Coordinates of C-alpha atoms and ligand atoms in Angstrom, one line a residue:
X1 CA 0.0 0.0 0.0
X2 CA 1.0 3.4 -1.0
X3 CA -1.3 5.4 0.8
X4 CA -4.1 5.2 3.3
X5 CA -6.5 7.8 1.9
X6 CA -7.3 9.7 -1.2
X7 CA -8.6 12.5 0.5
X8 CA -5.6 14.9 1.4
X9 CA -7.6 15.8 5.2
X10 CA -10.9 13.7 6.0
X11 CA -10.1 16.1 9.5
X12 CA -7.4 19.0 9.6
X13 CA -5.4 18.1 12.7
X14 CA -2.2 21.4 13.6
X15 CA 0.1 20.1 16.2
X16 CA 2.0 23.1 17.6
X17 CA 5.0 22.9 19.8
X18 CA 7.1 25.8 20.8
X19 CA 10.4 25.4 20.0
X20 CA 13.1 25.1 23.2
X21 CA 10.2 26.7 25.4
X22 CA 11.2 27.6 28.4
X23 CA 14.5 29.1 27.4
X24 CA 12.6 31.4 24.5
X25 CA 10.1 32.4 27.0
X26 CA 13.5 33.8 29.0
X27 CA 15.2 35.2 25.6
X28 CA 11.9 36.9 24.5
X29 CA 11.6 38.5 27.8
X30 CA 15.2 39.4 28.0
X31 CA 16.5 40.3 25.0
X32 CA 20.3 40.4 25.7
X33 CA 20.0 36.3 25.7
X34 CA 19.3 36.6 21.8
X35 CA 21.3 34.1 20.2
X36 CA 23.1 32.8 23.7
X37 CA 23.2 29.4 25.1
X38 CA 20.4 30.0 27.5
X39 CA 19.6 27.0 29.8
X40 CA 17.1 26.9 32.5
X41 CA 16.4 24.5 35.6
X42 CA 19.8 26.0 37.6
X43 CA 17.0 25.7 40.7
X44 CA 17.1 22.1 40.8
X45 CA 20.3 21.6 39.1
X46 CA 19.2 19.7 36.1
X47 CA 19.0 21.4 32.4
X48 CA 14.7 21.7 32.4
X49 CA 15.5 23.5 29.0
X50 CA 17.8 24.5 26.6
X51 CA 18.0 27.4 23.9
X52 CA 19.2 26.4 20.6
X53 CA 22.6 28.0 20.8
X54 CA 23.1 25.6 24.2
X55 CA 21.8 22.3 22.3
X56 CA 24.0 23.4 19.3
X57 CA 26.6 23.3 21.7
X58 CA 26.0 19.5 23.3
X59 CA 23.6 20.5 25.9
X60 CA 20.7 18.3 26.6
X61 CA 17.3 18.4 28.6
X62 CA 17.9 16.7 31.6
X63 CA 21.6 17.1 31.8
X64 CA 23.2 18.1 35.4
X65 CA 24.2 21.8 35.9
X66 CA 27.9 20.4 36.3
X67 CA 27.7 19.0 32.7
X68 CA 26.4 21.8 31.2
X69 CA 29.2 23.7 32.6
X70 CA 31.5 21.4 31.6
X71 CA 30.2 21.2 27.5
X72 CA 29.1 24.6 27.7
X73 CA 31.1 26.8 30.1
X74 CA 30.0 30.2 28.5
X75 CA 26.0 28.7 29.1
X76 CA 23.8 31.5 31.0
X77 CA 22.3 29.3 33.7
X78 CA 18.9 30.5 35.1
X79 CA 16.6 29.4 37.5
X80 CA 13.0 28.3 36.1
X81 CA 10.1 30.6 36.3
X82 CA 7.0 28.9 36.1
X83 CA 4.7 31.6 36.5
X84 CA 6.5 33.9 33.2
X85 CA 6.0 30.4 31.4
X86 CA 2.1 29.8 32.2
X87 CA 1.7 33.0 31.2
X88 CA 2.5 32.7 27.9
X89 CA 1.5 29.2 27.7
X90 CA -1.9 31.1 28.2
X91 CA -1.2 33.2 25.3
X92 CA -0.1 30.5 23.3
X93 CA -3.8 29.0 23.3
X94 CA -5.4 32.2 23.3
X95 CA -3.7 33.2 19.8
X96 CA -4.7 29.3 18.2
X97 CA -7.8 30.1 19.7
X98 CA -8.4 32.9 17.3
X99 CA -8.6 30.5 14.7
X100 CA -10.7 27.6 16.1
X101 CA -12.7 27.0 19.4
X102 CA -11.4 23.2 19.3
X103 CA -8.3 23.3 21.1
X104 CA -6.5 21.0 22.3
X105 CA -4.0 22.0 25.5
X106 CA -1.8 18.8 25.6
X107 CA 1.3 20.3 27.5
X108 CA 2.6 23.8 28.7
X109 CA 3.9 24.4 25.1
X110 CA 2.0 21.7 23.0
X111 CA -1.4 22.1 21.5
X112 CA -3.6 20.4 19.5
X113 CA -6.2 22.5 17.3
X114 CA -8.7 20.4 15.1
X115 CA -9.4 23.4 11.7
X116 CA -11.5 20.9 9.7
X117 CA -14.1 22.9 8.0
X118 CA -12.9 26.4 9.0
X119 CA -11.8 27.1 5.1
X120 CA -14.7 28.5 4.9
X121 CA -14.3 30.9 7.8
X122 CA -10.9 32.0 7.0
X123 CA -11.5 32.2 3.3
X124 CA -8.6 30.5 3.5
X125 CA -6.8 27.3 2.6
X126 CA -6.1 24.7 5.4
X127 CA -1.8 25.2 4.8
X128 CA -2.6 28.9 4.9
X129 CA -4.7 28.4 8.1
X130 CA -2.2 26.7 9.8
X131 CA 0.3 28.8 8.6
X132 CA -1.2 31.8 10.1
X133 CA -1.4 30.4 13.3
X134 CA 2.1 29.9 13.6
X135 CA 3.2 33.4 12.1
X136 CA 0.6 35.0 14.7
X137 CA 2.6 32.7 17.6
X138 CA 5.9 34.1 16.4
X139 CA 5.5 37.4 15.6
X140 CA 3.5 38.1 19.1
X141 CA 5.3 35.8 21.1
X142 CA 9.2 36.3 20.0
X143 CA 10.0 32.7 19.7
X144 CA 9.9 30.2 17.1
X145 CA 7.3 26.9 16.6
X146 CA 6.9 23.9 15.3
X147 CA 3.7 23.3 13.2
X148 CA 2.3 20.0 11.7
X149 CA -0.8 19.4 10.3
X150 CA -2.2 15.8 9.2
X151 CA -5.1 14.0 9.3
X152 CA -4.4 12.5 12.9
X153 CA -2.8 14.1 15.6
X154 CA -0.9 11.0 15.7
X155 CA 0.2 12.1 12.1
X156 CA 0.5 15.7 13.3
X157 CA 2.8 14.8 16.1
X158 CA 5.3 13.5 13.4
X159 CA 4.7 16.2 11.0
X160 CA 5.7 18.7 13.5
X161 CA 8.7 17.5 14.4
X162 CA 10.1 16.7 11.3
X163 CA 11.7 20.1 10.3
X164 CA 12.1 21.4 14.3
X165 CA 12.5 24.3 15.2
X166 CA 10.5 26.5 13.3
X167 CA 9.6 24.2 11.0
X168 CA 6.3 23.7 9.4
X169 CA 4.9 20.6 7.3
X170 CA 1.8 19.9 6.0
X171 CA 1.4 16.0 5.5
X172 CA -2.1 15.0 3.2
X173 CA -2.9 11.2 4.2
X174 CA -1.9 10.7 0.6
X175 CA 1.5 11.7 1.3
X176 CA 1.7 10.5 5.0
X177 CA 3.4 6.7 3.5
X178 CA 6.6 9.3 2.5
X179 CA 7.2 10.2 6.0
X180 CA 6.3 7.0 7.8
X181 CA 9.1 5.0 6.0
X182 CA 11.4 7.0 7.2
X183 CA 10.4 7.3 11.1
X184 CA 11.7 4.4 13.2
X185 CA 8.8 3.1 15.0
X186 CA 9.8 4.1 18.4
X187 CA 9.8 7.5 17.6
X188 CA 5.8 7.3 17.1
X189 CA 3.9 9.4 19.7
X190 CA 2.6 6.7 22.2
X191 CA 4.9 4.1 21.3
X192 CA 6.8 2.9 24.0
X193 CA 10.5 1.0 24.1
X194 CA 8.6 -2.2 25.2
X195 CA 6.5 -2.2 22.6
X196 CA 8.4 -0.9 19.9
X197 CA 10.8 -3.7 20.8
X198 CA 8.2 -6.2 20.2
X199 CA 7.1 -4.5 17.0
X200 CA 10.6 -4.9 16.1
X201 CA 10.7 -8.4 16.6
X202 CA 7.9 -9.1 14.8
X203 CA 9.9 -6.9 11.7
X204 CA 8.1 -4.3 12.2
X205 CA 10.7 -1.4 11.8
X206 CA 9.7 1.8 11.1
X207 CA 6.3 3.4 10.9
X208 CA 5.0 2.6 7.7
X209 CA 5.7 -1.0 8.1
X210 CA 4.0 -1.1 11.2
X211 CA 0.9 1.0 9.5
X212 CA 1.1 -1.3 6.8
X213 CA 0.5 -4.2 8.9
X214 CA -2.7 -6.7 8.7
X215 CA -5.1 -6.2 10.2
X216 CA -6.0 -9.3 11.6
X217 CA -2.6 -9.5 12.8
X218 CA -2.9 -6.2 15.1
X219 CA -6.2 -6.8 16.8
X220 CA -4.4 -10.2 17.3
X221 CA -1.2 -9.2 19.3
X222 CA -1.9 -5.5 20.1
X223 CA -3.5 -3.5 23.1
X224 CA -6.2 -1.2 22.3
X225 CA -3.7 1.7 22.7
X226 CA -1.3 0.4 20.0
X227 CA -4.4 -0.8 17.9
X228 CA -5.6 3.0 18.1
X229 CA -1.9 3.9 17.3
X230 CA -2.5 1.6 14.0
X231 CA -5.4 3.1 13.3
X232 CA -4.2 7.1 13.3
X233 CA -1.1 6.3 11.6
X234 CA -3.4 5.3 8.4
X235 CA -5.3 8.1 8.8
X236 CA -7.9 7.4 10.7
X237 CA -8.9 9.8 13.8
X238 CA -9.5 7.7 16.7
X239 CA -8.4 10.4 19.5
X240 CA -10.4 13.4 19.2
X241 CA -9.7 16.8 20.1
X242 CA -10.2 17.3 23.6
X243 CA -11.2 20.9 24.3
X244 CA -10.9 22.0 27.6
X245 CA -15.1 22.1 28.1
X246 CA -14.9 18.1 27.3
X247 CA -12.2 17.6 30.3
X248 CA -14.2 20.2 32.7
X249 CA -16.2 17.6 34.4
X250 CA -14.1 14.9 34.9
X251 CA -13.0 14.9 38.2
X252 CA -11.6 12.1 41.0
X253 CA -12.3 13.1 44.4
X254 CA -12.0 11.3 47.9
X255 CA -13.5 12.5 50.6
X256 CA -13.6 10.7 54.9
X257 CA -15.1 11.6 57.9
X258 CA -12.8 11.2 61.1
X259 CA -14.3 10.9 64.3
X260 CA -14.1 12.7 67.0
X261 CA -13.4 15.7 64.9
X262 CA -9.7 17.2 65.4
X263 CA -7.7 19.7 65.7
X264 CA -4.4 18.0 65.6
X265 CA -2.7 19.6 63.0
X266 CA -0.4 16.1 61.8
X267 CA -3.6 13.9 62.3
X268 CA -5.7 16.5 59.9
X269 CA -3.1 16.9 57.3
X270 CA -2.1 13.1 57.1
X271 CA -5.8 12.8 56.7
X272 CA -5.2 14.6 53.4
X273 CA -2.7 13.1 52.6
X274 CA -4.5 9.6 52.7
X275 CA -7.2 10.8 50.4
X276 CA -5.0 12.1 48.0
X277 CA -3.3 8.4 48.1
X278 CA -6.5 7.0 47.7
X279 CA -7.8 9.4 44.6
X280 CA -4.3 8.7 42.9
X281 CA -4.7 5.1 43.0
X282 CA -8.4 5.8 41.6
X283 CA -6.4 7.6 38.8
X284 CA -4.1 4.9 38.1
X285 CA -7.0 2.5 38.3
X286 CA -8.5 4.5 35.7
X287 CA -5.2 5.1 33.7
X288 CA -5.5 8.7 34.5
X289 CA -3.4 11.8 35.2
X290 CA -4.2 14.6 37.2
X291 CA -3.2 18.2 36.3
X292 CA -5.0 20.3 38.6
X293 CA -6.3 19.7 42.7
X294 CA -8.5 21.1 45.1
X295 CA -7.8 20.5 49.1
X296 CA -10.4 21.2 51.2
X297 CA -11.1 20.9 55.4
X298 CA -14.9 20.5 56.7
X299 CA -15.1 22.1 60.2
X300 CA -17.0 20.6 62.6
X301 CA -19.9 23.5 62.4
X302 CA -19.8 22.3 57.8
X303 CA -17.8 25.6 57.0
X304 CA -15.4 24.4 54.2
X305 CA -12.3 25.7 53.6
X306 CA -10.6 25.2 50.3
X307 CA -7.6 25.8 47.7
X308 CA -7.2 25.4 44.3
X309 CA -4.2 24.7 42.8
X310 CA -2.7 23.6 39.4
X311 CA 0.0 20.9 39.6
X312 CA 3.3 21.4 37.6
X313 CA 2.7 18.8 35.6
X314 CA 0.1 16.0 35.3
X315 CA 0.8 13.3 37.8
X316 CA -1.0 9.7 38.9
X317 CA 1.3 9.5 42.1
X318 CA 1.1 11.2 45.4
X319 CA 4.1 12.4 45.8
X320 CA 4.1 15.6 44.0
X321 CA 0.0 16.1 44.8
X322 CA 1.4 16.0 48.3
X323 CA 4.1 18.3 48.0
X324 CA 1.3 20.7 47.3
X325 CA -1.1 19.9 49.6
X326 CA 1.7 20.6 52.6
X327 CA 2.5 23.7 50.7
X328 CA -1.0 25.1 50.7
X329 CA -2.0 23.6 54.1
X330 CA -2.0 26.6 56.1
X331 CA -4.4 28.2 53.7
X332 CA -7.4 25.6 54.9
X333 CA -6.0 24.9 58.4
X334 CA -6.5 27.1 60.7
X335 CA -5.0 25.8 64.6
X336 CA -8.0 25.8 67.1
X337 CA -10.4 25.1 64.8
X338 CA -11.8 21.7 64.8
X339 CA -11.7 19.5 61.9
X340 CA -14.3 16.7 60.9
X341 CA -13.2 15.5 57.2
X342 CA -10.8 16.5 54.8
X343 CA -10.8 15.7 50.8
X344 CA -8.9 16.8 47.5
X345 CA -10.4 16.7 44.1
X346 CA -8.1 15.7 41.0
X347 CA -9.1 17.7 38.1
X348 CA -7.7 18.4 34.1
X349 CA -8.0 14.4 34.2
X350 CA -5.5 13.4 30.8
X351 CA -5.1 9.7 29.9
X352 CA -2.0 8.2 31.2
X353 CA 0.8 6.9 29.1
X354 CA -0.4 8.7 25.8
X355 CA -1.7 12.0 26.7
X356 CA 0.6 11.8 30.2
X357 CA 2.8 14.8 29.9
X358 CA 5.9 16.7 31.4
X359 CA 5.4 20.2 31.2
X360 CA 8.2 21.3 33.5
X361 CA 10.8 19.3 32.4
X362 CA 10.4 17.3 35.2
X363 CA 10.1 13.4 33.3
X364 CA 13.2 11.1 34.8
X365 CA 12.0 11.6 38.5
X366 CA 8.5 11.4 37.5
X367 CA 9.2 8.3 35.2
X368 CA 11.4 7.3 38.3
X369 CA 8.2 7.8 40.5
X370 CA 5.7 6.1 38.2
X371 CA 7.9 2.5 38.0
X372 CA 7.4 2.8 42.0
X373 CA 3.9 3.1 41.6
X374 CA 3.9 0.4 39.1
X375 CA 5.7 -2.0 42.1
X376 CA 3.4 -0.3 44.6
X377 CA -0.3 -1.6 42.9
X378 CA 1.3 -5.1 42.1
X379 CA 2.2 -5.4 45.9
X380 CA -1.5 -3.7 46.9
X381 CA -2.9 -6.3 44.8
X382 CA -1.2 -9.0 46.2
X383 CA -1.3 -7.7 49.9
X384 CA -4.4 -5.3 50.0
X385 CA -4.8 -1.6 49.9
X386 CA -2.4 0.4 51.9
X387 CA 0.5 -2.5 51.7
X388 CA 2.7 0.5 50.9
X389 CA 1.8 4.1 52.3
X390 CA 3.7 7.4 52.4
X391 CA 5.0 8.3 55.6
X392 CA 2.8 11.5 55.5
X393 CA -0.4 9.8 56.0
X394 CA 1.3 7.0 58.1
X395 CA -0.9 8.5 61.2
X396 CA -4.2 8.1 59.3
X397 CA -3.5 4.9 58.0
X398 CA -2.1 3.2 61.1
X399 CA -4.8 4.8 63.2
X400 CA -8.5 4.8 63.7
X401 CA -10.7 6.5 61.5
X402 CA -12.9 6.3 64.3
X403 CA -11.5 6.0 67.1
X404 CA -13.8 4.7 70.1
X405 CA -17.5 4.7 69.3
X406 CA -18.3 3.6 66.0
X407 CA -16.3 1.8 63.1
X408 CA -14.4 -1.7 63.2
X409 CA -11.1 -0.3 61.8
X410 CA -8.5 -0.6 65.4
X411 CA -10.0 -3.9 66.1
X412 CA -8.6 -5.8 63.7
X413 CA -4.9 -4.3 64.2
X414 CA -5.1 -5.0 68.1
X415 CA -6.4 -8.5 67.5
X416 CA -3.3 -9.6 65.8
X417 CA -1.9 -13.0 66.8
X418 CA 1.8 -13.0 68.2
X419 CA 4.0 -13.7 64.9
X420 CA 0.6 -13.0 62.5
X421 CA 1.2 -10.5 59.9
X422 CA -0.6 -7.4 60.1
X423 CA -3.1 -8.1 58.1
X424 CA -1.9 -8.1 54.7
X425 CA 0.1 -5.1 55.6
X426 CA 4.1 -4.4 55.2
X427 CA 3.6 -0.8 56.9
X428 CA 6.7 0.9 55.4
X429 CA 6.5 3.7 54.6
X430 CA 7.3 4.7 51.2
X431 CA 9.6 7.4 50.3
X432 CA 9.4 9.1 53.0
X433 CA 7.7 12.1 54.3
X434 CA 7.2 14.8 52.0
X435 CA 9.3 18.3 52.6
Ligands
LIG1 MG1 8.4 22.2 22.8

């Protein structure tokens, strides 16, 4: 087969990706970077981004500060600043916005906009569409983008990268085999080393091959993710556009009533700190990520108390979620005040693995903390919920949630048997406490 469709766009998918974000965001602000080897992340160290000029020179994302001084000694080294880069993330989206409602905000820097049947709207073709969104980024922005549009945004991921930075590619499903042969298939958006190992195996080696594949043969040995994958590298949409009004709703949230209500200010928070281990393992249940949460205390006269806060990047594990929470405790708790539940509620839900994202250049201790996680459910399944807890909510977890008066829970601790485990328990706590 020598192409999937003959239609050039059944749908008119733009990927856009800003090119070396975080350090543009810095150069277009400060315009005595232009053209330097700007690199940021000195904060924690690690190279979060780098400009051009610094990757021209052999520095990488995710490379110690050390290194970077070592391959790049005349590198300007500067510590991230998140807020300066939501900000124009915002804009970012606000400017594709212009030119269709149905976007996509995948990552701080990455969007997905679906322009099928705005031609008529624009007066314009779908190339010059696209193209116009990505002169508007530049010219009001100050830093360069990467722009693909395809039928798929499995398609559109590939077409944007293939000229980065500032490149731009316009890939008709008719055209879409050209590309594919030459893209090893490990370099597919979604496609994993595991699997594209396996795909290799089987001689599957590089996109197209893999595309080309029968059928039968896919939904034979493939998971529905990689079957999906299949199915947008021919051309066909199977993952939508999901606007931010789609993801509004979807929310995880865990809630528990303690009694007698407390004021104790560890007891509360690790309260907390158990529901947000609880709503995490909902998410991971569910194969979701979180990007945004919501802590909140019930007094004991039902006043609730509440923050809101957006996570640095979308997460399925506590730790970070935690982080948070003790940051933006003293907001909710209030000493003297009695306490009768607590509860957080995960928001900007984003499916795991595929639409799982790093926007902060955080991924090798977020990868490192998702393989944990991954040991963590296989040992919860084998030894019930709670086999492995974080320290912070060790004093909820080991304790009542009742205590005296109603509810079962102590009982079954203090009726252990000398040498009995404790109840399908190991009890360590994981990690550590959260600073
Ligand atoms: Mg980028």
């Amino acid at each position: 087969m020598s192409q999937f469709s003959v239609r050039s766009f059944p749908q008119a998918i733009v990927h856009i990706d800003a090119d070396a974000f975080f350090a543009s965001c810095e150069q277009a602000t400060k315009p005595h970077l232009k053209g330097k080897p700007v690199v940021t992340g000195k904060e924690r160290g690690i190279a979060s981004a780098a400009s051009y000029e610094a990757k021209a020179r052999g520095v990488t994302r995710g490379m110690s500060v050390f290194d970077v001084k070592r391959v790049c000694p005349e590198a300007v080294l500067i510590p991230s600043d998140y807020e300066m880069y939501s900000l124009f993330s915002k804009r970012m989206f606000a400017i594709v916005r212009r030119y269709t409602p149905e976007v996509e905000e995948y990552s701080i820097d990455e969007c997905f906009a679906d322009i099928t049947g705005m031609r008529r709207v624009h007066r314009m073709s779908y190339e010059r569409i696209a193209g116009a969104i990505k002169h508007d980024l530049e010219r009001e922005l100050g830093m360069t983008f990467s722009v693909g549009m395809a039928p798929t945004k499995t398609l559109a991921k590939v077409a944007s990268t293939w000229h980065k930075p500032s490149g731009f590619l316009s890939m008709p499903a008719r055209e879409a085999h050209l590309y594919l042969a030459q893209l090893p298939v490990d370099e597919v958006w979604g496609i994993g080393g595991q699997t594209a190992s396996y795909l290799r195996k089987h001689g599957l080696e590089t996109a197209l091959v893999f595309a080309n594949a029968n059928e039968h043969w896919v939904r034979e040995h493939l998971s529905k993710p990689f079957r999906e994958c299949w199915c947008e590298l021919r051309g066909q949409l199977v993952h939508p556009i999901e606007t931010e009004s789609d993801n509004a709703y979807q929310s995880i949230s865990k809630t528990k009533t303690f009694t007698p209500p407390s004021s104790d200010e560890a007891f509360v928070f690790a309260q907390l700190s158990k529901n947000i281990e609880n709503a995490c393992i909902k998410l991971r249940r569910h194969q979701l990520a979180a990007g945004s949460a919501v802590f909140f205390l019930k007094r004991n006269d039902f006043q609730v108390r509440a923050v809101e806060t957006d996570l640095p990047y979308t997460v399925a594990t506590p730790h970070t979620i935690i982080a948070q929470a003790k940051r933006l405790f003293k907001r909710v708790y209030k000493s003297g005040e009695t306490y009768r539940s607590t509860g957080v509620i995960l928001s900007r839900l984003t499916e795991a693995g595929v639409h799982q994202r790093d926007l902060f250049g955080a991924d090798e201790c977020v990868t490192k903390e998702a393989q944990v996680y991954e040991q963590v459910d296989a040992l919860s399944k084998k030894y019930g919920k709670h086999a492995v807890f974080l320290g912070s909510s060790m004093q909820a977890i080991n304790g009542s949630q009742h205590r005296g008066g109603r509810g079962e829970g102590p009982k079954r601790h203090e009726d252990l048997m000398k040498g009995e485990s404790k109840r399908q328990r190991i009890g360590i706590p994981l990690l550590g406490d959260v600073d």
